[in-house]
Coordinates of C-alpha atoms in Angstrom, one line a residue:
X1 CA 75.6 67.9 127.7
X2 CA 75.7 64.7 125.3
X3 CA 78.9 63.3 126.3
X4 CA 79.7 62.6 122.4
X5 CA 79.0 65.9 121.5
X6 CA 81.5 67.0 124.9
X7 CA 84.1 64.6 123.4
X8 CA 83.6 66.5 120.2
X9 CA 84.5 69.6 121.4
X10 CA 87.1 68.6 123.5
X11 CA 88.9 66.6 120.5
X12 CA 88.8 69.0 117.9
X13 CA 90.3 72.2 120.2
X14 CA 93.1 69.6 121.6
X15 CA 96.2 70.5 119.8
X16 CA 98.7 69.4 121.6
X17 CA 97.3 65.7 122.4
X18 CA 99.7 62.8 121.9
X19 CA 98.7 60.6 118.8
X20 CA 98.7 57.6 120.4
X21 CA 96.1 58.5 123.1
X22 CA 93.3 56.7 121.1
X23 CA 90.9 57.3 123.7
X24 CA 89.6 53.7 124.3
X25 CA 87.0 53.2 127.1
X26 CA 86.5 50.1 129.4
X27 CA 83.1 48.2 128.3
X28 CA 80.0 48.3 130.2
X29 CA 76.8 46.7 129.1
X30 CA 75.6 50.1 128.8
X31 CA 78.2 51.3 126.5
X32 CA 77.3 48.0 124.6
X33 CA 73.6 47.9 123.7
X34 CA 73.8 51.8 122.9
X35 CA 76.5 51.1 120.3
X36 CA 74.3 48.2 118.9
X37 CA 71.3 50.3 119.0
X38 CA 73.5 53.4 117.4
X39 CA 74.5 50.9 114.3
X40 CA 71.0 49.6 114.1
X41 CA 68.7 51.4 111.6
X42 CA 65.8 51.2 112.6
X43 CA 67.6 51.5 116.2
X44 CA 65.6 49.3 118.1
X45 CA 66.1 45.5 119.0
X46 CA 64.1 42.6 121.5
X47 CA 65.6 41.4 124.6
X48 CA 66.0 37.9 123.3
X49 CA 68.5 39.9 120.4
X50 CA 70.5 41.8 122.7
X51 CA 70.9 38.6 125.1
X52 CA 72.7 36.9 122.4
X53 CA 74.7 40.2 120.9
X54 CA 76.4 41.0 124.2
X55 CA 77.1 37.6 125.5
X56 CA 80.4 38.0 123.4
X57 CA 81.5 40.8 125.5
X58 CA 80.8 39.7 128.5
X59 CA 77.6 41.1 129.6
X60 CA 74.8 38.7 131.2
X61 CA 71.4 38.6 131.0
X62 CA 70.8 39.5 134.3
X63 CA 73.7 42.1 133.7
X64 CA 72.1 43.6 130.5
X65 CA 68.8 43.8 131.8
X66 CA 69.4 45.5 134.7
X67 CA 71.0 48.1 132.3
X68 CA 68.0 47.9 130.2
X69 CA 65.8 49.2 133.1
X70 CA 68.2 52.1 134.3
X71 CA 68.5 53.2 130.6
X72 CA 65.3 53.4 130.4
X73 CA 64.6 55.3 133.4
X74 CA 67.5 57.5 132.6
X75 CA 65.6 58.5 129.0
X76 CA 68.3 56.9 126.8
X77 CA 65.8 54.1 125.7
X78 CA 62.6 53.3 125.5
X79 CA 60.7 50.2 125.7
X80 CA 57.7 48.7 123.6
X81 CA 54.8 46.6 124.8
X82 CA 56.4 43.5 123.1
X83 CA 59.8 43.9 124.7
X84 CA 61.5 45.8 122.0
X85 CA 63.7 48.4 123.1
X86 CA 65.0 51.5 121.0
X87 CA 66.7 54.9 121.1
X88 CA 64.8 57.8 122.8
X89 CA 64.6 60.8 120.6
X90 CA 67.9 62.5 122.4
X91 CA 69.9 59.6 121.0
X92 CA 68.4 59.3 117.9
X93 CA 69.8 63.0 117.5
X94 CA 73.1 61.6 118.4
X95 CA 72.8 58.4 116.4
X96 CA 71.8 61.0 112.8
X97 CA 75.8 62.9 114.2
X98 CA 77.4 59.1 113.8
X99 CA 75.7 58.6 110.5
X100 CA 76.9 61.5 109.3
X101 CA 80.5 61.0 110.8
X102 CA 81.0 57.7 108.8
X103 CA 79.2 59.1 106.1
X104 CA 79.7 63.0 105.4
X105 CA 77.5 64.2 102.7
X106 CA 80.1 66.5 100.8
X107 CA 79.7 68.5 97.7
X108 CA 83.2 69.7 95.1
X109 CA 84.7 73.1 96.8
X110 CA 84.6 76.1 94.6
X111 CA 87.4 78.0 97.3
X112 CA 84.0 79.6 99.2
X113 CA 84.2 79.4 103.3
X114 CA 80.8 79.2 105.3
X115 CA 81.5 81.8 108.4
X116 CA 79.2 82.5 111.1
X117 CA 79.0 85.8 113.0
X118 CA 77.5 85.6 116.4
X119 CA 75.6 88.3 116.9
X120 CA 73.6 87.7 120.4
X121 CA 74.5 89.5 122.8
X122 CA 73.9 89.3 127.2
X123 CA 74.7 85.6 127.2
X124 CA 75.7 83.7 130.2
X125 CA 78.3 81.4 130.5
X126 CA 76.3 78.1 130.5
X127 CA 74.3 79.6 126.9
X128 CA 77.9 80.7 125.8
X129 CA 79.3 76.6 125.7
X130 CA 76.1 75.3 124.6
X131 CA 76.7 77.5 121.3
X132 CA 80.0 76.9 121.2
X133 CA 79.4 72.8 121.3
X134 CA 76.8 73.3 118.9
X135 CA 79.3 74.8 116.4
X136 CA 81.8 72.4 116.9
X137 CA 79.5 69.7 116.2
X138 CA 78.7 71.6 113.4
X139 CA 82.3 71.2 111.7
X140 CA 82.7 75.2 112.3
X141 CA 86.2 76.3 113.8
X142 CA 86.8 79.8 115.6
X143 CA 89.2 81.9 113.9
X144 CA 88.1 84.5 117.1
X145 CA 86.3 85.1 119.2
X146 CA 82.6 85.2 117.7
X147 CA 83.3 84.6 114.1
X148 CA 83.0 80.6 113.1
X149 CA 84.5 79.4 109.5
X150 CA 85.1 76.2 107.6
X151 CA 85.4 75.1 103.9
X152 CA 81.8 75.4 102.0
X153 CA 82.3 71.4 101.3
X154 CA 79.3 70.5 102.8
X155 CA 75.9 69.3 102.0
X156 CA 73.8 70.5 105.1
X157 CA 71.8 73.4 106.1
X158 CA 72.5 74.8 109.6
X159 CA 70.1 74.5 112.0
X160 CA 66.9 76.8 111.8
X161 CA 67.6 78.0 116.0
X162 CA 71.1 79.5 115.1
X163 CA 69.1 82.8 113.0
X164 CA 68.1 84.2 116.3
X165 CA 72.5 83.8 117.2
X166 CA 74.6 84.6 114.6
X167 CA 75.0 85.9 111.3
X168 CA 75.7 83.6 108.1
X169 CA 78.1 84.5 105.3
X170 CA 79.7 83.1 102.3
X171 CA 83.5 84.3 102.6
X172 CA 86.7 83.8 100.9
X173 CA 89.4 84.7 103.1
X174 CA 92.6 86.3 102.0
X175 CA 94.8 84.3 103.9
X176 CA 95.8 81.2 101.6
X177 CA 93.3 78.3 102.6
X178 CA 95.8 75.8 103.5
X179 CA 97.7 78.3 106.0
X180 CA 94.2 78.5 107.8
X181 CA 93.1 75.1 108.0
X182 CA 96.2 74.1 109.3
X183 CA 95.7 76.6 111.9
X184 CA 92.0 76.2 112.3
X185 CA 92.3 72.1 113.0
X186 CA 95.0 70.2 114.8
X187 CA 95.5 68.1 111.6
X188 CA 98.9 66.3 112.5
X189 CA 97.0 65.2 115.6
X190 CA 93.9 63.7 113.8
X191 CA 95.9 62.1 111.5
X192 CA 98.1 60.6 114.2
X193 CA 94.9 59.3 116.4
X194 CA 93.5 57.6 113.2
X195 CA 96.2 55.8 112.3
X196 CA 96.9 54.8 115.9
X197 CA 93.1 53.2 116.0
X198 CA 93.6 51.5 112.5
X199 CA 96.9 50.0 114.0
X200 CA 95.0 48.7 117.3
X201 CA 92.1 47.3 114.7
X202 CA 94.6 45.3 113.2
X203 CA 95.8 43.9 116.3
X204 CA 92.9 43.2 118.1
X205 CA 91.6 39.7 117.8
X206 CA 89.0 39.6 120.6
X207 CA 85.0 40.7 120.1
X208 CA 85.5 43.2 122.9
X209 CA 89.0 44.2 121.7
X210 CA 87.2 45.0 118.4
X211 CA 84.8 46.1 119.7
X212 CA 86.4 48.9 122.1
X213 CA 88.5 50.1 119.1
X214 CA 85.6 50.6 116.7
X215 CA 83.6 52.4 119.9
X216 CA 87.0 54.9 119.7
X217 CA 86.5 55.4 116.0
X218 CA 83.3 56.6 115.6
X219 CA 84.2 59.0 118.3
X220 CA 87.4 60.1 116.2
X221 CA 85.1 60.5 113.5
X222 CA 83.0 62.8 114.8
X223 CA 86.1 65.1 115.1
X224 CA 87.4 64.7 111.9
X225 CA 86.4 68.4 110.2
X226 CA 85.8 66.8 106.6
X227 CA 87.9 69.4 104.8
X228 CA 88.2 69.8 101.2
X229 CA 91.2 66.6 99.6
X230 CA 93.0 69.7 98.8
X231 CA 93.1 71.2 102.2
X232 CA 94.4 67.7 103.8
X233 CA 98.1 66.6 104.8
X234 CA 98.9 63.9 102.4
X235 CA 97.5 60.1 103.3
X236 CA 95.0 61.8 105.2
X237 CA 93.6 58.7 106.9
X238 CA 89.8 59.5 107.7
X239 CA 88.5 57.4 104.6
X240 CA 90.9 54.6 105.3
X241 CA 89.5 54.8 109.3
X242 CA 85.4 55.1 107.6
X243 CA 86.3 51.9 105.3
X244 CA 87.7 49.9 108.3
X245 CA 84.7 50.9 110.4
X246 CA 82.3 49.9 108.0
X247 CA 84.3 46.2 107.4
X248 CA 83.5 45.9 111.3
X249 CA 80.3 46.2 110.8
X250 CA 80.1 43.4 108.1
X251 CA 81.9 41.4 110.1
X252 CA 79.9 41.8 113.3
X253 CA 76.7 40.5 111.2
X254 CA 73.2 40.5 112.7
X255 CA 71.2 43.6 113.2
X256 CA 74.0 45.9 113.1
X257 CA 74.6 44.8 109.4
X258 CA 71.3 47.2 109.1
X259 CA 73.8 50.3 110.1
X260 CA 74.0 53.0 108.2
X261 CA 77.6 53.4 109.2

């Protein structure tokens, strides 16, 4: 399983986590040239780049390229005859789920809900939390078991596999819609993370510092269910966390200026 997409699904069911756990991760030099590439459009950069990029944070050349050659023979990269290295096509999946996480695509809501139905049946358990990942990445919540729902806010199709799973539906539930977002995401906790990570932003004065927090963003945003303004808490702070992240990336200069996000 992509570990992002893992994270995912492990943020948004997480009600009862603390706020301030802002899930910050140690560097490695691995962690660092995939979150250059990930910021890179088009997401592929020389050695002689990527030397000078991760000296900041502490990574060597002898260090990076020693990363360089496992990634690659792990399948996260791959390398070009003239020493360019990019994303392999798995990541380039996950890089498309970051662009989209600093940069929904959302359209005005009319009060409609998107629900899914699964209707497959004889599943094992392995098939069973692949779907149920997929979903989540997908910005769908379970209101039960089997039947998926969110706002009809945004601009995307759903994946063409999901027809031979479940059933699609345009719904308007009778429950009022602010009652069953609030029960459908932990909201209070989002919020709570975000501003945590804004707050540790401000703070941080060191690349890696920086650069640690903003890694923990763009994982927080791929959690953030991009509901509706009028489904939100008030100061809902996933714009405010999507601006910030995007000044970082100014700020950082050089090939990640390219990002997308």
């Amino acid at each position: 399983m992509d570990p992002d997409v893992q994270y995912v699904t492990m943020r948004m069911k997480d009600v009862s986590a603390e706020p301030a756990d802002v899930g910050l991760r140690p560097l490695s030099a691995r962690s660092v040239v995939l979150s250059l590439l990930l910021g890179t459009h088009p997401p592929e950069l020389p050695v002689k780049d990527l030397i000078r990029f991760v000296e900041p944070f502490g990574v060597g050349g002898s260090t990076l390229r020693a990363a360089l050659s496992r990634m690659t023979a792990a399948g996260d990269l791959r390398r070009t005859g003239d020493g360019v290295y990019g994303l392999s096509d798995r990541l380039l999946a996950r890089q498309s789920r970051q662009d989209l996480a600093v940069r929904p695509r959302t359209r005005a809501w009319h009060g409609d809900w998107e629900m899914l139905v699964i209707t497959a049946t004889g599943r094992g358990p392995a098939e069973r939390a692949d779907l149920r990942t997929r979903l989540t990445a997908l910005r769908l919540a379970e209101l039960r078991e089997g039947v998926w729902l969110r706002p009809a806010n945004l601009t995307r199709a759903l994946p063409a596999g999901l027809a031979d799973t479940a059933q699609s539906y345009t719904a308007r539930p009778d429950r009022p819609a602010l009652e069953l977002a609030a029960e459908l995401w932990p909201l209070t906790t989002w919020s709570g993370t975000a501003r945590a990570l804004l707050a540790r932003a401000a703070e941080a004065r060191l690349p890696a510092d920086r650069f640690t927090v903003f890694a923990a963003a763009v994982r927080h945003l791929l959690t953030d269910p991009v509901l509706p303004p009028e489904l939100l808490p008030a100061d809902w702070p996933g714009d405010e966390l999507r601006a910030a992240y995007a000044d970082y990336r100014a700020e950082v200069g050089g090939p990640t200026a390219r990002s997308a996000g």
